XYZ file of C-alpha atoms in Angstrom:
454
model
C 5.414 -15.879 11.844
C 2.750 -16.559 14.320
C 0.002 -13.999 15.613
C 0.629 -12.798 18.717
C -1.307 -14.385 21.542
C -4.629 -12.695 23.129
C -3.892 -10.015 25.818
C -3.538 -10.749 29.395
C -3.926 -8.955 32.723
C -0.575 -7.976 34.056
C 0.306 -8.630 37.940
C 0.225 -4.971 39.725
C 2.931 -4.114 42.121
C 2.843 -1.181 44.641
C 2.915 2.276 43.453
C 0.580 1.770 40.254
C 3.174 -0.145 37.972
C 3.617 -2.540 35.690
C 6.372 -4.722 35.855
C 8.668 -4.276 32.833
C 6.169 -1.540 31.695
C 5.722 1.994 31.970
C 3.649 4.123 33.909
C 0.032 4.007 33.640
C -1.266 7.451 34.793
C -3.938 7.706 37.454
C -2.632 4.015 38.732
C -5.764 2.450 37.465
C -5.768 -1.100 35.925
C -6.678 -2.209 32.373
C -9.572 -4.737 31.936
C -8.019 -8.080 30.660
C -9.383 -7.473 26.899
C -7.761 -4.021 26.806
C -4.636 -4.990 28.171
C -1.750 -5.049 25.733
C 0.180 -8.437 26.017
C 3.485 -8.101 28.269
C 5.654 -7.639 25.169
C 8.296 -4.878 26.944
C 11.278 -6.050 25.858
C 13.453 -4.049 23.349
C 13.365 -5.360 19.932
C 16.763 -6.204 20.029
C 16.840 -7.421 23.258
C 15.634 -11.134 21.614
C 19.332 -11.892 20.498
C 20.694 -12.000 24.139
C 17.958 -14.555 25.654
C 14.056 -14.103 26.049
C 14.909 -13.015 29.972
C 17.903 -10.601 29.445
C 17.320 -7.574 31.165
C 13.498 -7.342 32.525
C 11.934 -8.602 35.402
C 9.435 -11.735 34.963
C 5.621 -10.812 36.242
C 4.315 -13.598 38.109
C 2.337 -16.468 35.625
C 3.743 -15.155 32.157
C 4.347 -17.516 29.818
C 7.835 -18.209 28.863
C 9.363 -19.665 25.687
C 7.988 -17.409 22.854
C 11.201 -14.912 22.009
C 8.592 -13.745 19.572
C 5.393 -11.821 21.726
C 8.460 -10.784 23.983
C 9.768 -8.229 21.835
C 6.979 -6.681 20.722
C 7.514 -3.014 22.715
C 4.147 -2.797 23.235
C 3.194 0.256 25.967
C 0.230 -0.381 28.665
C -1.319 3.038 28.785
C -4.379 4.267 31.361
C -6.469 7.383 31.320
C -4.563 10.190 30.470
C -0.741 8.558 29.744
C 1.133 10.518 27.672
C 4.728 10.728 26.642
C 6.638 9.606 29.717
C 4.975 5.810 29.092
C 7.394 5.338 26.477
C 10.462 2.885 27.183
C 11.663 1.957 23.374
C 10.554 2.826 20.063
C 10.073 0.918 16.704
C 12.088 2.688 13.857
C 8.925 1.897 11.389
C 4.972 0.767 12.585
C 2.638 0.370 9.693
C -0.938 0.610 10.247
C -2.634 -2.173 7.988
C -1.658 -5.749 6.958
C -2.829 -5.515 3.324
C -0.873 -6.030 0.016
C 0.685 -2.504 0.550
C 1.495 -2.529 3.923
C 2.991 -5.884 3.776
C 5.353 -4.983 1.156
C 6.542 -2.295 2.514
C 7.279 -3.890 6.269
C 8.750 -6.371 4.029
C 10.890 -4.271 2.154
C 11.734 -2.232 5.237
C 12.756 -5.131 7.587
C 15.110 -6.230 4.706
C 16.981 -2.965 5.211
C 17.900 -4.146 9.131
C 14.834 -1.601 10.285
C 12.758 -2.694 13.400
C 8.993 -3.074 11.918
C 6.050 -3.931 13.762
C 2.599 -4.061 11.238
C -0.472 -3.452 12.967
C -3.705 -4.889 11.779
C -7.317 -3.898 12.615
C -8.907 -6.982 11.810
C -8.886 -10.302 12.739
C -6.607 -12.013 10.799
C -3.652 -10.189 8.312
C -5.542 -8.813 4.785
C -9.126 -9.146 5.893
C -9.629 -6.147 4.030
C -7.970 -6.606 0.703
C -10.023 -6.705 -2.069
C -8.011 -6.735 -4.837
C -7.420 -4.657 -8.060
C -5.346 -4.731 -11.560
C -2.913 -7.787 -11.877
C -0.110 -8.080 -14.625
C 0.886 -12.288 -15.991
C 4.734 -10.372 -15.657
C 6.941 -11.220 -13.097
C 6.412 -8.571 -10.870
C 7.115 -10.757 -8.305
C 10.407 -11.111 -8.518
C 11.682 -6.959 -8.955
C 10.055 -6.816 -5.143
C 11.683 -9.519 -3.813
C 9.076 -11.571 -3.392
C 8.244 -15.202 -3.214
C 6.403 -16.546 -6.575
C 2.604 -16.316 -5.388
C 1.421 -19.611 -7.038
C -1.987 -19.161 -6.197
C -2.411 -16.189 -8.601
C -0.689 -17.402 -11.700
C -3.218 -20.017 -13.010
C -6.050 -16.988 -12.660
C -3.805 -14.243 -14.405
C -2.573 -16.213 -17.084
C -6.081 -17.629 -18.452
C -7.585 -14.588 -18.829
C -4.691 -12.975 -19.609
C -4.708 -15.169 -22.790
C -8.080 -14.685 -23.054
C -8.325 -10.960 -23.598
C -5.084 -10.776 -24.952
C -3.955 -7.597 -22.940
C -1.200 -7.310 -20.220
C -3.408 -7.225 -17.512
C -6.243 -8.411 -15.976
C -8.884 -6.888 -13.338
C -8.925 -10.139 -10.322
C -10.454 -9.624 -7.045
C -10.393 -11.658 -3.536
C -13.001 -13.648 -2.915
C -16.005 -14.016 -1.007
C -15.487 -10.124 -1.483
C -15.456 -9.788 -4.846
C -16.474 -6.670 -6.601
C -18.028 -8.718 -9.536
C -14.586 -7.930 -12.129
C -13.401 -10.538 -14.078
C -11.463 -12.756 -11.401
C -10.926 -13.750 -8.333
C -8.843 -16.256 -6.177
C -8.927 -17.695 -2.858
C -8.424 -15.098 0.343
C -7.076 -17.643 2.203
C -4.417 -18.390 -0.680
C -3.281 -13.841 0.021
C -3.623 -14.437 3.920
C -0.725 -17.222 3.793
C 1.144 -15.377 1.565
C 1.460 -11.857 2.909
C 1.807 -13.839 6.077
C 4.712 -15.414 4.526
C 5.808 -12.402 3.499
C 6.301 -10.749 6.900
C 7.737 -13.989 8.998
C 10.355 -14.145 5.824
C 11.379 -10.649 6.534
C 11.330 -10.955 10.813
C 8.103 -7.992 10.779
C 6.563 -8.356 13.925
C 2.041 -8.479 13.289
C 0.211 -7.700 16.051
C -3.228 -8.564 14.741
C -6.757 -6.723 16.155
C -5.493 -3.251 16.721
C -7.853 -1.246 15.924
C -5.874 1.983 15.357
C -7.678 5.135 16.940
C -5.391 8.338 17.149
C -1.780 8.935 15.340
C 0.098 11.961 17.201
C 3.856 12.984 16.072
C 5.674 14.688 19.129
C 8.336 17.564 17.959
C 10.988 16.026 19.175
C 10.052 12.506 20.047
C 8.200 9.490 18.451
C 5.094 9.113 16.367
C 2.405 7.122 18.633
C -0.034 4.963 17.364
C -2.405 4.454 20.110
C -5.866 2.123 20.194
C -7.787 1.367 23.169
C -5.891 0.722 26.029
C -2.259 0.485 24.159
C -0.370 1.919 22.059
C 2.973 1.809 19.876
C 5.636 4.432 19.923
C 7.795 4.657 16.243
C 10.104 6.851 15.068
C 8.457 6.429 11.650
C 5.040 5.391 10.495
C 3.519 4.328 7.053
C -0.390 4.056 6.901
C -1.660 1.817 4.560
C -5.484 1.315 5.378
C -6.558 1.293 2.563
C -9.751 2.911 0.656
C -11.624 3.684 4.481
C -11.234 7.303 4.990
C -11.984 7.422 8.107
C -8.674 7.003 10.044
C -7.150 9.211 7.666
C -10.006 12.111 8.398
C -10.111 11.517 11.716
C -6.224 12.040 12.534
C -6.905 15.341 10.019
C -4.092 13.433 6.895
C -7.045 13.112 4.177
C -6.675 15.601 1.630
C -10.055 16.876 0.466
C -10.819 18.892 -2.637
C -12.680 22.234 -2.733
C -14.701 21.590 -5.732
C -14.003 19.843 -9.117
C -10.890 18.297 -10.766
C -8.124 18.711 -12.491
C -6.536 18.192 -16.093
C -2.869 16.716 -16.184
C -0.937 16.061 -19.061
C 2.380 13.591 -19.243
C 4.553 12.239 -21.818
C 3.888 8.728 -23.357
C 7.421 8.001 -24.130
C 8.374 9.198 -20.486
C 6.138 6.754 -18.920
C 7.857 4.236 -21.221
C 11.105 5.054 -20.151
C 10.193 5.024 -16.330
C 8.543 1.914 -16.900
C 11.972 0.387 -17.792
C 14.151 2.064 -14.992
C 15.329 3.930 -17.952
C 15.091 7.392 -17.106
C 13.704 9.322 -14.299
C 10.079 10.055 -12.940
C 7.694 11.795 -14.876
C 6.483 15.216 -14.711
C 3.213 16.170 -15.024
C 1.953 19.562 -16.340
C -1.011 20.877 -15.051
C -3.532 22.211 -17.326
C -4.321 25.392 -14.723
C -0.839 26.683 -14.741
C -0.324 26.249 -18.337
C 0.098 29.695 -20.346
C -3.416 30.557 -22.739
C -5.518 28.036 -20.783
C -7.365 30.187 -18.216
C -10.735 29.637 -20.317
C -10.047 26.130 -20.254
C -9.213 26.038 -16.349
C -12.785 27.038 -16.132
C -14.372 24.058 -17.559
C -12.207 21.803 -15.624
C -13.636 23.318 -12.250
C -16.744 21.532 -13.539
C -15.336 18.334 -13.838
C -16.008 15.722 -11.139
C -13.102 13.660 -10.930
C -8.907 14.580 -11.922
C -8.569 13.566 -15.529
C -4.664 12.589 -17.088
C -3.964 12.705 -20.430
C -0.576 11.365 -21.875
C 0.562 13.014 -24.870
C 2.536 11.743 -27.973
C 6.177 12.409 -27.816
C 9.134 12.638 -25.528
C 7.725 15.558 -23.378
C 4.747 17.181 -22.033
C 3.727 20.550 -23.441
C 5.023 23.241 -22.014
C 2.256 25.644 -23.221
C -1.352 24.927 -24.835
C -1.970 28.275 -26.015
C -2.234 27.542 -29.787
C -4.216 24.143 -28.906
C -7.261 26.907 -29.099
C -9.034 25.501 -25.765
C -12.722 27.031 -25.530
C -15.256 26.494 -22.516
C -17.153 23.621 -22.602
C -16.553 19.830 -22.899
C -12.887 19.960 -22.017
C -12.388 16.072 -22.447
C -14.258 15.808 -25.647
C -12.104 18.234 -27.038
C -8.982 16.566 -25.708
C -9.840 13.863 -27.350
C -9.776 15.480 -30.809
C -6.581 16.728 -31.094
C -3.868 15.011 -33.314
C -1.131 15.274 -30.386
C -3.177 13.449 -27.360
C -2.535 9.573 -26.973
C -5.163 8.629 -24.363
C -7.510 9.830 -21.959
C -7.192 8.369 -18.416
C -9.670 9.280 -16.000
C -8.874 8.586 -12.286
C -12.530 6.405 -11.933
C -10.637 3.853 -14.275
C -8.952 1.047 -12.891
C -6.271 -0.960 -14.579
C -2.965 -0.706 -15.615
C -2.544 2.804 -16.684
C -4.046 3.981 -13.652
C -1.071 2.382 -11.740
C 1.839 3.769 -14.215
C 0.435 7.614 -14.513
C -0.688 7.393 -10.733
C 2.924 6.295 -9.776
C 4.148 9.749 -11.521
C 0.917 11.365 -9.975
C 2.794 13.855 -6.880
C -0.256 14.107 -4.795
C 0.327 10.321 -4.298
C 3.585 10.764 -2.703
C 2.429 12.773 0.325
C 4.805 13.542 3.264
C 2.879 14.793 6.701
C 4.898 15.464 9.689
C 8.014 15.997 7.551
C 8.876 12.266 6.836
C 7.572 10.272 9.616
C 3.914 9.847 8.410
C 3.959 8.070 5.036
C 0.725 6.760 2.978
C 0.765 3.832 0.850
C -1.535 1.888 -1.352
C -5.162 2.878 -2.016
C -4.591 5.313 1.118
C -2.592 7.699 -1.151
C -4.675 8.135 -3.937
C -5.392 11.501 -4.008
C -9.227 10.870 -4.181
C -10.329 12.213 -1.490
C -13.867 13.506 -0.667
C -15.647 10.666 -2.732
C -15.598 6.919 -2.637
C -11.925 6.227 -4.111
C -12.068 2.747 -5.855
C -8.908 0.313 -5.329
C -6.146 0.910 -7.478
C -4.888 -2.797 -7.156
C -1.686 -4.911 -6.174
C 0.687 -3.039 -8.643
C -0.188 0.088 -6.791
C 0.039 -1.125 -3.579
C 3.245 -2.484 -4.598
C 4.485 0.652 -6.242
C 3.588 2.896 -3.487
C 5.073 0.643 -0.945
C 8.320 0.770 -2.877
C 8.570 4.287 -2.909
C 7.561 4.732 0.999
C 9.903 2.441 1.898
C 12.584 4.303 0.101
C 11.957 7.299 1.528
C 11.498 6.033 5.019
C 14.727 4.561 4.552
C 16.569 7.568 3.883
C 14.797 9.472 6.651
C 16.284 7.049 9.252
C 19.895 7.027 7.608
C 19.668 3.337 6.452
C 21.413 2.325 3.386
C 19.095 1.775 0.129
C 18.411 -1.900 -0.711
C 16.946 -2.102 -3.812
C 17.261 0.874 -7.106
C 14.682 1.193 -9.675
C 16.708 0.232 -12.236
C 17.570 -3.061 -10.401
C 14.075 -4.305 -9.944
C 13.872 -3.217 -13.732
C 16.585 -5.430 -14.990
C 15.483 -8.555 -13.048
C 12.157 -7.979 -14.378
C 13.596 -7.924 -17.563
C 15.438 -11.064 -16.874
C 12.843 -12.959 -15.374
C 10.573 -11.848 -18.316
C 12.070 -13.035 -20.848
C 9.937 -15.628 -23.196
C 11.713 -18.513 -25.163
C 10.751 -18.239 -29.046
C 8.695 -21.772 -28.470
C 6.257 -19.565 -26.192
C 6.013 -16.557 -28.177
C 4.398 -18.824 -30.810
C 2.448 -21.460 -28.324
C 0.828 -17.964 -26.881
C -1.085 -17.129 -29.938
C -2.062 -20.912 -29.967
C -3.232 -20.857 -26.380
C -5.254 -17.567 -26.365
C -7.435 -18.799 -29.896
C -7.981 -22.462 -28.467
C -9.601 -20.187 -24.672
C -11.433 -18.240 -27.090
C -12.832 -21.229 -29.394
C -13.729 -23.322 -26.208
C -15.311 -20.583 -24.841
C -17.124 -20.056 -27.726
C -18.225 -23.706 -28.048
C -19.523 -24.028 -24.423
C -21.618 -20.845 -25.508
C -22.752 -22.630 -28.426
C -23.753 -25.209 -26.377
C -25.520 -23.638 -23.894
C -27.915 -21.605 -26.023
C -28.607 -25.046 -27.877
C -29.524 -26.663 -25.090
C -31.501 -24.451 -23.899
């Protein structure tokens, strides 16, 4: 899908108008790089001929169906609710792994999506995070991204884990990885002409306002977008979120969760249903303990051995103190996850994490991606693509049932086809082994190398 073209100044006719467009309060005129481009048609209104039903303004363009349906509204000092011709059912605020996704996966349900991107070109701000050598790929519906594979597989069968910490370059954040940005601007570009999502790139989102009984607006300077739904995914920058009052700060300290092993297991595989997490605070003989956790600087998750979480803690004898170290001695605790981490537990317990699933305005304001990690009031580190992609998932679900739209895609579907698509002949199981010592043994050589020749 192409970017829409740069804005041009609109032909006024008598009595402060726009042609096509709605009012513009006061009568005054936008300056020519404020101006949103003549895009008034309805979305739909592409299937019976570029011209159907609107008035041409003098020296527009013609031929591009595509900038013509963007329902773009031209708004002056002071315009308010009565600018509004047509909606969008969904507008997502940032073009990013998460936000793409989800526009994707929303589109794909017949929804009218228009993505809106504050930089220059679509991901500019992506940076990256925890990627897995399964197909993850294909439970989304994706195409295969080629450009990541060679990356994720080396050092995949380098470290011999199931995942790998890769980055975008040139803004790395010095992890282990990293692969082309130009290579994740064609492909979530791909992603959105595949599903029809309309980009409208440079939109520098300001103010998000839900009326009671009318759309959610997404205005910037000198335009804005009216939605009956909106999903932000702008990532780790806080300050759109704090701004429009959605960022969840906490008073002081953290907090101590505990979930099931075996129930993350099951989720995992679309086998069961989501998790629940237990809070340590509102667990019976752990007021002492609650104490401590006050002190703690960041939420801390601990998954359990077992099928279930505890229901209480009281004989687990919790004292004041070192809450973690103690955790960490008990016979009945699996592992410790602390929300600084990043890698692939923090994207399975986060996706079971509630606070990440946060609903404002009812269900027409979703968050996605790093925007939902419940982080707030300190620098919140990337979670990753399997985040973004989780997240996105589960907006898109619920945005989908919010506007009465039948569900495309089940959990347990995307589970089997992972399964399917997963599954490794007996020739690789072995060749694995064989590929992962020959990376380490050259790697060792050119070592061995170096610090002779040196």
């Amino acid at each position: 899908m192409h970017p829409v073209a740069p804005a041009r100044r609109h032909a006024r006719v008598p009595g402060g108008r726009h042609q096509g467009l709605g009012h513009a309060q006061g009568g005054e005129a936008l300056p020519a790089e404020r101006a949103a481009p003549d895009l008034d048609a309805a979305p739909g209104a592409a299937d019976a001929g570029p011209e159907a039903g609107r008035a041409r303004v003098p020296g527009e363009a013609r031929g591009d169906p595509h900038q013509q349906r963007v329902p773009l509204i031209v708004l002056g000092r002071g315009a308010g609710v009565n600018a509004v011709q047509d909606a969008w059912d969904i507008a997502v605020v940032g073009a990013g792994f998460a936000g793409s996704l989800a526009a994707h996966d929303l589109a794909r349900r017949g929804l009218r999506v228009i993505v809106l991107e504050r930089g220059k070109q679509i991901g500019q701000e992506t940076s990256g995070g925890n990627l897995s050598d399964g197909p993850w790929w294909s439970a989304f519906g994706l195409p295969r991204p080629e450009f990541m594979l060679p990356v994720v597989r080396r050092d995949v069968a380098w470290l011999g884990r199931s995942f790998i910490i890769a980055a975008v370059r040139p803004h790395p954040h010095g992890e282990l990885s990293a692969f082309a940005r130009a290579d994740l601007d064609a492909y979530l570009r791909g992603i959105l002409q595949r599903a029809g999502v309309t980009l409208r790139e440079d939109f520098s989102v300001e103010q998000i306002t839900a009326e009671p009984d009318g759309p959610v607006f997404v205005r910037a300077a000198g335009a804005a977008v009216a939605a009956k739904a909106v999903l932000i995914a702008s990532g780790t920058d806080e300050e759109l979120l704090a701004r429009n009052g959605l960022l969840r700060r906490r008073a002081a300290g953290g907090r101590v969760f505990f979930v099931s092993q075996q129930c993350l297991a099951r989720r995992d595989g679309g086998e069961g249903p989501g998790c629940m997490l237990l809070e340590l605070q509102n667990l019976p003989g752990c007021r002492d303990a609650a104490a401590a956790v006050l002190r703690m600087p960041r939420d801390v998750i601990v998954t359990v051995r077992g099928a279930i979480a505890p229901e209480t803690l009281s004989d687990w004898s919790f004292r004041p103190g070192d809450i973690v170290t103690r955790l960490k001695g008990h016979p009945l605790i699996e592992e410790i996850f602390r929300g600084a981490a990043v890698g692939e537990w923090r994207t399975r317990i986060l996706g079971a994490y509630p606070p990440a699933r946060r609903r404002l305005h009812g269900e027409r304001v979703l968050l996605a991606g790093d925007a939902a990690l419940p982080m707030g009031g300190s620098h919140r580190p990337g979670a990753g693509f399997r985040w973004a992609a989780l997240t996105a998932r589960e907006a898109a679900e619920t945005l989908a049932r919010a506007l009465d739209r039948p569900t495309a895609f089940r959990l347990r579907a995307y589970a089997e086809r992972v399964r399917a698509a997963g599954r490794v002949p007996i020739r690789d199981r072995w060749l694995f082994p064989l590929r992962r010592f020959m990376a380490r043994a050259a790697h060792l050589v050119e070592k061995l190398l170096f610090w002779f020749t040196g």
